[in-house]
């Protein structure tokens, strides 16, 4: 005997024209989230990406990020002097080999080395950076300076080079001294803020 399927009574008869729910209809209406307001903010609208702060892509900001990404050793007073003297001696030999002992190239290279020396010396030996920088300039100038025969001729060539390139010597020393002063001011402010901070 053939049996007919019957629909359970609790569901009631199916109506042919009954509308389907939103998720069953599909289309753009189902995919679009409802637009309303929650805590004063529109809901369902695309969130605009945050704009970068003004000046974030400026050359100064890029330089600061590059400096922060560099290695940051902490040299003692003696270590900073040896570092600066060794680098300047190496640059002097390279200048003689590649540029024919150009004093201008040597002076230009001296300025960033002075800045790195002032930035890498540890806090307790800040005042040694402006002292060791001129000594390192004279050490690296030996292979670059024109020299005559014997020790006297070499000394005369070194003194002449120091006199003619005094501008680069003063400029590099001033850069190192300025960096040391800035670091010293920041250190004093940090210590004052730590003293005035209330105990937890």
CSV table of N, CA and C in Angstrom, one decimal, residues 17-144:
chain,number,residue,atom,x,y,z
A,17,UNK,N,3.4,31.2,-1.2
A,17,UNK,CA,3.8,32.5,-1.4
A,17,UNK,C,4.5,33.2,-0.3
A,18,UNK,N,4.9,32.4,0.8
A,18,UNK,CA,5.6,33.0,2.0
A,18,UNK,C,7.0,33.4,1.6
A,19,UNK,N,7.4,34.6,2.0
A,19,UNK,CA,8.7,35.1,1.7
A,19,UNK,C,9.8,34.4,2.5
A,20,UNK,N,10.9,34.2,1.9
A,20,UNK,CA,12.0,33.5,2.5
A,20,UNK,C,12.8,34.5,3.4
A,21,UNK,N,13.5,34.1,4.4
A,21,UNK,CA,14.3,35.0,5.2
A,21,UNK,C,15.4,35.6,4.4
A,22,UNK,N,16.1,36.6,5.0
A,22,UNK,CA,17.1,37.4,4.2
A,22,UNK,C,18.2,36.5,3.8
A,23,UNK,N,18.7,35.6,4.7
A,23,UNK,CA,19.8,34.8,4.3
A,23,UNK,C,19.5,33.8,3.2
A,24,UNK,N,18.2,33.5,3.0
A,24,UNK,CA,17.8,32.6,2.0
A,24,UNK,C,17.6,33.3,0.7
A,25,UNK,N,17.2,34.6,0.7
A,25,UNK,CA,17.0,35.3,-0.6
A,25,UNK,C,18.3,35.5,-1.3
A,26,UNK,N,19.5,35.7,-0.6
A,26,UNK,CA,20.7,36.0,-1.2
A,26,UNK,C,20.8,37.4,-1.8
A,27,UNK,N,21.7,37.6,-2.7
A,27,UNK,CA,21.8,38.9,-3.3
A,27,UNK,C,22.5,39.9,-2.5
A,28,UNK,N,22.5,41.2,-3.0
A,28,UNK,CA,23.3,42.2,-2.3
A,28,UNK,C,22.7,42.6,-0.9
A,29,UNK,N,21.4,42.4,-0.8
A,29,UNK,CA,20.7,42.7,0.5
A,29,UNK,C,21.2,41.9,1.6
A,30,UNK,N,21.5,40.6,1.3
A,30,UNK,CA,22.0,39.7,2.3
A,30,UNK,C,23.4,39.9,2.7
A,31,UNK,N,24.2,40.4,1.7
A,31,UNK,CA,25.6,40.6,1.9
A,31,UNK,C,25.9,41.9,2.6
A,32,UNK,N,24.9,42.9,2.5
A,32,UNK,CA,25.2,44.2,3.0
A,32,UNK,C,24.8,44.2,4.5
A,33,UNK,N,25.8,44.5,5.4
A,33,UNK,CA,25.5,44.6,6.8
A,33,UNK,C,24.5,45.7,7.2
A,34,UNK,N,23.8,45.5,8.2
A,34,UNK,CA,22.9,46.6,8.6
A,34,UNK,C,23.6,47.9,9.0
A,35,UNK,N,23.1,49.0,8.7
A,35,UNK,CA,23.7,50.3,9.0
A,35,UNK,C,22.9,50.9,10.2
A,36,UNK,N,23.6,51.1,11.2
A,36,UNK,CA,23.0,51.7,12.4
A,36,UNK,C,24.0,52.5,13.2
A,37,UNK,N,23.8,52.8,14.4
A,37,UNK,CA,24.7,53.6,15.2
A,37,UNK,C,24.9,52.9,16.5
A,38,UNK,N,26.2,52.7,16.9
A,38,UNK,CA,26.6,52.1,18.2
A,38,UNK,C,27.5,53.1,18.8
A,39,UNK,N,27.1,53.6,19.9
A,39,UNK,CA,28.0,54.6,20.7
A,39,UNK,C,28.4,55.8,19.8
A,40,UNK,N,27.4,56.2,19.0
A,40,UNK,CA,27.7,57.4,18.1
A,40,UNK,C,28.5,57.1,16.9
A,41,UNK,N,28.9,55.9,16.6
A,41,UNK,CA,29.7,55.6,15.4
A,41,UNK,C,28.9,54.7,14.5
A,42,UNK,N,28.9,55.0,13.2
A,42,UNK,CA,28.1,54.2,12.2
A,42,UNK,C,28.6,52.8,12.2
A,43,UNK,N,27.7,51.9,12.1
A,43,UNK,CA,28.0,50.5,12.1
A,43,UNK,C,27.7,50.0,10.7
A,44,UNK,N,28.6,49.1,10.1
A,44,UNK,CA,28.4,48.5,8.8
A,44,UNK,C,29.1,49.3,7.7
A,45,UNK,N,29.6,50.5,7.9
A,45,UNK,CA,30.2,51.3,6.9
A,45,UNK,C,31.7,51.0,6.9
A,46,UNK,N,32.4,51.0,5.8
A,46,UNK,CA,33.8,50.7,5.7
A,46,UNK,C,34.6,51.8,6.5
A,47,UNK,N,35.5,51.3,7.3
A,47,UNK,CA,36.3,52.1,8.2
A,47,UNK,C,37.5,52.7,7.3
A,48,UNK,N,37.6,54.0,7.3
A,48,UNK,CA,38.7,54.6,6.6
A,48,UNK,C,40.0,54.4,7.3
A,49,UNK,N,41.1,54.0,6.5
A,49,UNK,CA,42.4,53.8,7.1
A,49,UNK,C,43.0,55.1,7.7
A,50,UNK,N,43.7,54.9,8.8
A,50,UNK,CA,44.2,56.0,9.5
A,50,UNK,C,45.3,56.7,8.6
A,51,UNK,N,45.3,58.0,8.5
A,51,UNK,CA,46.3,58.7,7.8
A,51,UNK,C,47.6,58.8,8.6
A,52,UNK,N,48.7,58.7,7.9
A,52,UNK,CA,50.0,58.9,8.7
A,52,UNK,C,50.1,60.3,9.2
A,53,UNK,N,50.7,60.4,10.3
A,53,UNK,CA,50.9,61.7,10.9
A,53,UNK,C,51.7,62.6,10.0
A,54,UNK,N,51.5,63.9,10.0
A,54,UNK,CA,52.2,64.8,9.2
A,54,UNK,C,53.7,64.8,9.6
A,55,UNK,N,54.5,64.7,8.6
A,55,UNK,CA,56.0,64.7,8.8
A,55,UNK,C,56.6,63.3,9.0
A,56,UNK,N,55.7,62.3,8.9
A,56,UNK,CA,56.2,60.9,9.2
A,56,UNK,C,57.1,60.5,8.0
A,57,UNK,N,56.8,61.0,6.8
A,57,UNK,CA,57.6,60.6,5.7
A,57,UNK,C,58.7,61.7,5.3
A,58,UNK,N,58.9,62.7,6.2
A,58,UNK,CA,59.8,63.7,5.9
A,58,UNK,C,61.3,63.2,5.9
A,59,UNK,N,62.2,63.9,5.3
A,59,UNK,CA,63.6,63.5,5.3
A,59,UNK,C,64.2,63.4,6.7
A,60,UNK,N,63.8,64.3,7.6
A,60,UNK,CA,64.3,64.2,9.0
A,60,UNK,C,63.8,63.0,9.7
A,61,UNK,N,62.5,62.6,9.5
A,61,UNK,CA,62.0,61.4,10.1
A,61,UNK,C,62.7,60.2,9.6
A,62,UNK,N,63.0,60.1,8.3
A,62,UNK,CA,63.7,59.0,7.7
A,62,UNK,C,65.1,58.9,8.2
A,63,UNK,N,65.8,60.0,8.4
A,63,UNK,CA,67.2,60.0,9.0
A,63,UNK,C,67.1,59.5,10.4
A,64,UNK,N,66.2,60.0,11.2
A,64,UNK,CA,66.1,59.5,12.6
A,64,UNK,C,65.8,58.0,12.7
A,65,UNK,N,64.9,57.5,11.8
A,65,UNK,CA,64.7,56.0,11.8
A,65,UNK,C,65.9,55.3,11.4
A,66,UNK,N,66.7,55.8,10.4
A,66,UNK,CA,67.9,55.2,10.0
A,66,UNK,C,68.9,55.1,11.1
A,67,UNK,N,69.1,56.2,11.8
A,67,UNK,CA,70.0,56.3,13.0
A,67,UNK,C,69.6,55.3,14.1
A,68,UNK,N,68.3,55.2,14.3
A,68,UNK,CA,67.9,54.3,15.3
A,68,UNK,C,68.1,52.8,14.9
A,69,UNK,N,68.1,52.6,13.7
A,69,UNK,CA,68.3,51.2,13.2
A,69,UNK,C,69.8,50.8,13.2
A,70,UNK,N,70.7,51.8,13.4
A,70,UNK,CA,72.1,51.5,13.3
A,70,UNK,C,72.5,50.8,14.7
A,71,UNK,N,73.7,50.1,14.6
A,71,UNK,CA,74.2,49.6,15.9
A,71,UNK,C,74.5,50.7,16.9
A,72,UNK,N,74.3,50.4,18.2
A,72,UNK,CA,74.5,51.4,19.2
A,72,UNK,C,75.4,50.9,20.3
A,73,UNK,N,76.7,50.8,20.0
A,73,UNK,CA,77.6,50.3,21.0
A,73,UNK,C,77.9,51.4,22.1
A,74,UNK,N,78.5,51.0,23.2
A,74,UNK,CA,78.8,51.9,24.2
A,74,UNK,C,80.3,51.8,24.5
A,75,UNK,N,81.1,52.8,24.0
A,75,UNK,CA,82.5,52.8,24.1
A,75,UNK,C,83.0,53.5,25.3
A,76,UNK,N,84.0,53.1,25.9
A,76,UNK,CA,84.7,53.8,27.0
A,76,UNK,C,85.4,55.0,26.4
A,77,UNK,N,86.0,55.8,27.2
A,77,UNK,CA,86.8,57.0,26.7
A,77,UNK,C,88.0,56.5,25.9
A,78,UNK,N,88.7,55.5,26.4
A,78,UNK,CA,89.8,55.0,25.6
A,78,UNK,C,89.3,54.3,24.4
A,79,UNK,N,88.2,53.5,24.5
A,79,UNK,CA,87.7,52.8,23.3
A,79,UNK,C,87.2,53.8,22.2
A,80,UNK,N,86.6,54.9,22.6
A,80,UNK,CA,86.2,55.8,21.6
A,80,UNK,C,87.4,56.5,20.9
A,81,UNK,N,88.5,56.8,21.7
A,81,UNK,CA,89.7,57.3,21.1
A,81,UNK,C,90.3,56.3,20.1
A,82,UNK,N,90.4,55.1,20.5
A,82,UNK,CA,91.0,54.1,19.6
A,82,UNK,C,90.1,53.9,18.4
A,83,UNK,N,88.8,53.9,18.6
A,83,UNK,CA,87.9,53.7,17.4
A,83,UNK,C,88.1,54.8,16.4
A,84,UNK,N,88.1,56.1,16.9
A,84,UNK,CA,88.1,57.2,16.0
A,84,UNK,C,89.5,57.3,15.3
A,85,UNK,N,90.6,57.0,16.1
A,85,UNK,CA,91.9,57.1,15.5
A,85,UNK,C,92.1,55.9,14.4
A,86,UNK,N,91.6,54.7,14.7
A,86,UNK,CA,91.7,53.6,13.8
A,86,UNK,C,90.9,53.9,12.5
A,87,UNK,N,89.7,54.4,12.6
A,87,UNK,CA,88.9,54.7,11.5
A,87,UNK,C,89.5,55.8,10.6
A,88,UNK,N,90.0,56.9,11.3
A,88,UNK,CA,90.6,57.9,10.5
A,88,UNK,C,91.9,57.5,9.8
A,89,UNK,N,92.7,56.7,10.5
A,89,UNK,CA,93.9,56.2,9.8
A,89,UNK,C,93.5,55.3,8.6
A,90,UNK,N,92.5,54.5,8.7
A,90,UNK,CA,92.1,53.7,7.6
A,90,UNK,C,91.5,54.5,6.5
A,91,UNK,N,90.8,55.5,6.8
A,91,UNK,CA,90.2,56.4,5.8
A,91,UNK,C,91.4,57.2,5.1
A,92,UNK,N,92.4,57.6,5.9
A,92,UNK,CA,93.5,58.3,5.3
A,92,UNK,C,94.3,57.4,4.3
A,93,UNK,N,94.5,56.2,4.6
A,93,UNK,CA,95.1,55.3,3.6
A,93,UNK,C,94.2,55.1,2.4
A,94,UNK,N,92.9,54.9,2.6
A,94,UNK,CA,92.0,54.8,1.5
A,94,UNK,C,92.0,56.0,0.6
A,95,UNK,N,92.0,57.2,1.3
A,95,UNK,CA,92.0,58.4,0.5
A,95,UNK,C,93.3,58.6,-0.3
A,96,UNK,N,94.4,58.2,0.2
A,96,UNK,CA,95.7,58.2,-0.5
A,96,UNK,C,95.6,57.2,-1.7
A,97,UNK,N,95.0,56.1,-1.5
A,97,UNK,CA,95.0,55.0,-2.5
A,97,UNK,C,94.0,55.4,-3.6
A,98,UNK,N,92.8,55.9,-3.2
A,98,UNK,CA,91.7,56.1,-4.2
A,98,UNK,C,91.6,57.5,-4.8
A,99,UNK,N,91.9,58.5,-4.0
A,99,UNK,CA,91.7,59.9,-4.4
A,99,UNK,C,93.0,60.7,-4.5
A,100,UNK,N,94.2,60.0,-4.4
A,100,UNK,CA,95.4,60.7,-4.5
A,100,UNK,C,95.7,61.7,-3.3
A,101,UNK,N,95.4,61.3,-2.1
A,101,UNK,CA,95.6,62.0,-0.9
A,101,UNK,C,94.9,63.4,-0.9
A,102,UNK,N,93.6,63.4,-1.2
A,102,UNK,CA,92.8,64.6,-1.2
A,102,UNK,C,92.4,65.0,0.2
A,103,UNK,N,92.9,66.2,0.6
A,103,UNK,CA,92.6,66.7,1.9
A,103,UNK,C,91.1,67.0,2.1
A,104,UNK,N,90.5,67.4,1.0
A,104,UNK,CA,89.0,67.8,1.1
A,104,UNK,C,88.2,66.5,1.4
A,105,UNK,N,88.5,65.4,0.7
A,105,UNK,CA,87.8,64.2,0.9
A,105,UNK,C,88.0,63.7,2.4
A,106,UNK,N,89.2,63.8,2.8
A,106,UNK,CA,89.6,63.4,4.2
A,106,UNK,C,88.8,64.3,5.2
A,107,UNK,N,88.7,65.6,5.0
A,107,UNK,CA,87.9,66.4,5.9
A,107,UNK,C,86.4,66.1,5.9
A,108,UNK,N,85.9,65.8,4.7
A,108,UNK,CA,84.5,65.5,4.6
A,108,UNK,C,84.2,64.2,5.4
A,109,UNK,N,85.1,63.2,5.3
A,109,UNK,CA,84.9,61.9,6.0
A,109,UNK,C,85.1,62.0,7.5
A,110,UNK,N,85.8,63.1,7.9
A,110,UNK,CA,86.1,63.3,9.3
A,110,UNK,C,84.8,63.6,10.1
A,111,UNK,N,83.9,64.4,9.5
A,111,UNK,CA,82.7,64.9,10.2
A,111,UNK,C,81.8,63.7,10.6
A,112,UNK,N,81.4,62.8,9.8
A,112,UNK,CA,80.5,61.7,10.3
A,112,UNK,C,81.2,60.8,11.3
A,113,UNK,N,82.5,60.6,11.2
A,113,UNK,CA,83.3,59.8,12.1
A,113,UNK,C,83.2,60.5,13.5
A,114,UNK,N,83.4,61.8,13.5
A,114,UNK,CA,83.3,62.6,14.8
A,114,UNK,C,81.9,62.4,15.4
A,115,UNK,N,80.9,62.5,14.6
A,115,UNK,CA,79.5,62.3,15.1
A,115,UNK,C,79.3,60.9,15.7
A,116,UNK,N,79.7,59.9,15.0
A,116,UNK,CA,79.6,58.5,15.5
A,116,UNK,C,80.3,58.4,16.8
A,117,UNK,N,81.5,58.9,16.9
A,117,UNK,CA,82.3,58.8,18.1
A,117,UNK,C,81.5,59.5,19.3
A,118,UNK,N,80.9,60.6,19.1
A,118,UNK,CA,80.2,61.3,20.1
A,118,UNK,C,78.9,60.5,20.5
A,119,UNK,N,78.3,59.8,19.5
A,119,UNK,CA,77.1,59.1,19.8
A,119,UNK,C,77.3,57.8,20.5
A,120,UNK,N,78.5,57.2,20.2
A,120,UNK,CA,78.7,55.8,20.7
A,120,UNK,C,79.5,55.8,22.0
A,121,UNK,N,80.0,56.9,22.5
A,121,UNK,CA,80.7,56.9,23.8
A,121,UNK,C,79.7,56.8,24.9
A,122,UNK,N,80.1,56.0,25.9
A,122,UNK,CA,79.1,55.8,27.0
A,122,UNK,C,78.9,57.1,27.8
A,123,UNK,N,77.8,57.1,28.6
A,123,UNK,CA,77.4,58.3,29.3
A,123,UNK,C,78.4,58.8,30.3
A,124,UNK,N,79.1,57.9,30.9
A,124,UNK,CA,80.1,58.4,31.9
A,124,UNK,C,81.4,59.0,31.3
A,125,UNK,N,81.6,58.8,30.0
A,125,UNK,CA,82.8,59.3,29.3
A,125,UNK,C,82.4,60.3,28.2
A,126,UNK,N,81.3,61.0,28.4
A,126,UNK,CA,80.9,61.9,27.3
A,126,UNK,C,81.9,63.0,27.0
A,127,UNK,N,82.6,63.5,28.0
A,127,UNK,CA,83.5,64.6,27.8
A,127,UNK,C,84.8,64.3,27.1
A,128,UNK,N,85.0,63.0,26.9
A,128,UNK,CA,86.2,62.6,26.2
A,128,UNK,C,86.1,62.6,24.7
A,129,UNK,N,84.9,62.6,24.2
A,129,UNK,CA,84.7,62.6,22.7
A,129,UNK,C,85.3,63.9,22.1
A,130,UNK,N,85.0,65.1,22.5
A,130,UNK,CA,85.6,66.3,21.9
A,130,UNK,C,87.1,66.4,22.0
A,131,UNK,N,87.7,65.6,22.9
A,131,UNK,CA,89.1,65.6,23.1
A,131,UNK,C,89.8,64.6,22.2
A,132,UNK,N,89.3,63.4,22.0
A,132,UNK,CA,89.9,62.4,21.2
A,132,UNK,C,89.7,62.7,19.7
A,133,UNK,N,88.7,63.4,19.3
A,133,UNK,CA,88.4,63.6,17.9
A,133,UNK,C,89.5,64.4,17.2
A,134,UNK,N,90.0,65.5,17.7
A,134,UNK,CA,91.2,66.2,17.1
A,134,UNK,C,92.4,65.4,17.0
A,135,UNK,N,92.7,64.6,18.0
A,135,UNK,CA,93.8,63.7,18.0
A,135,UNK,C,93.7,62.7,16.9
A,136,UNK,N,92.5,62.1,16.7
A,136,UNK,CA,92.3,61.1,15.7
A,136,UNK,C,92.5,61.8,14.3
A,137,UNK,N,92.0,63.0,14.2
A,137,UNK,CA,92.2,63.8,12.9
A,137,UNK,C,93.7,63.9,12.5
A,138,UNK,N,94.5,64.2,13.5
A,138,UNK,CA,95.9,64.3,13.3
A,138,UNK,C,96.6,63.0,12.9
A,139,UNK,N,96.1,61.9,13.6
A,139,UNK,CA,96.7,60.6,13.3
A,139,UNK,C,96.3,60.1,11.9
A,140,UNK,N,95.1,60.3,11.5
A,140,UNK,CA,94.7,59.9,10.1
A,140,UNK,C,95.3,60.8,9.1
A,141,UNK,N,95.8,62.0,9.4
A,141,UNK,CA,96.3,62.9,8.4
A,141,UNK,C,97.7,62.5,8.0
A,142,UNK,N,98.4,61.6,8.7
A,142,UNK,CA,99.8,61.3,8.4
A,142,UNK,C,99.9,60.7,7.0
A,143,UNK,N,99.2,59.8,6.6
A,143,UNK,CA,99.3,59.3,5.2
A,143,UNK,C,98.8,60.2,4.1
A,144,UNK,N,98.0,61.2,4.5
A,144,UNK,CA,97.5,62.1,3.5
A,144,UNK,C,98.3,63.3,3.3
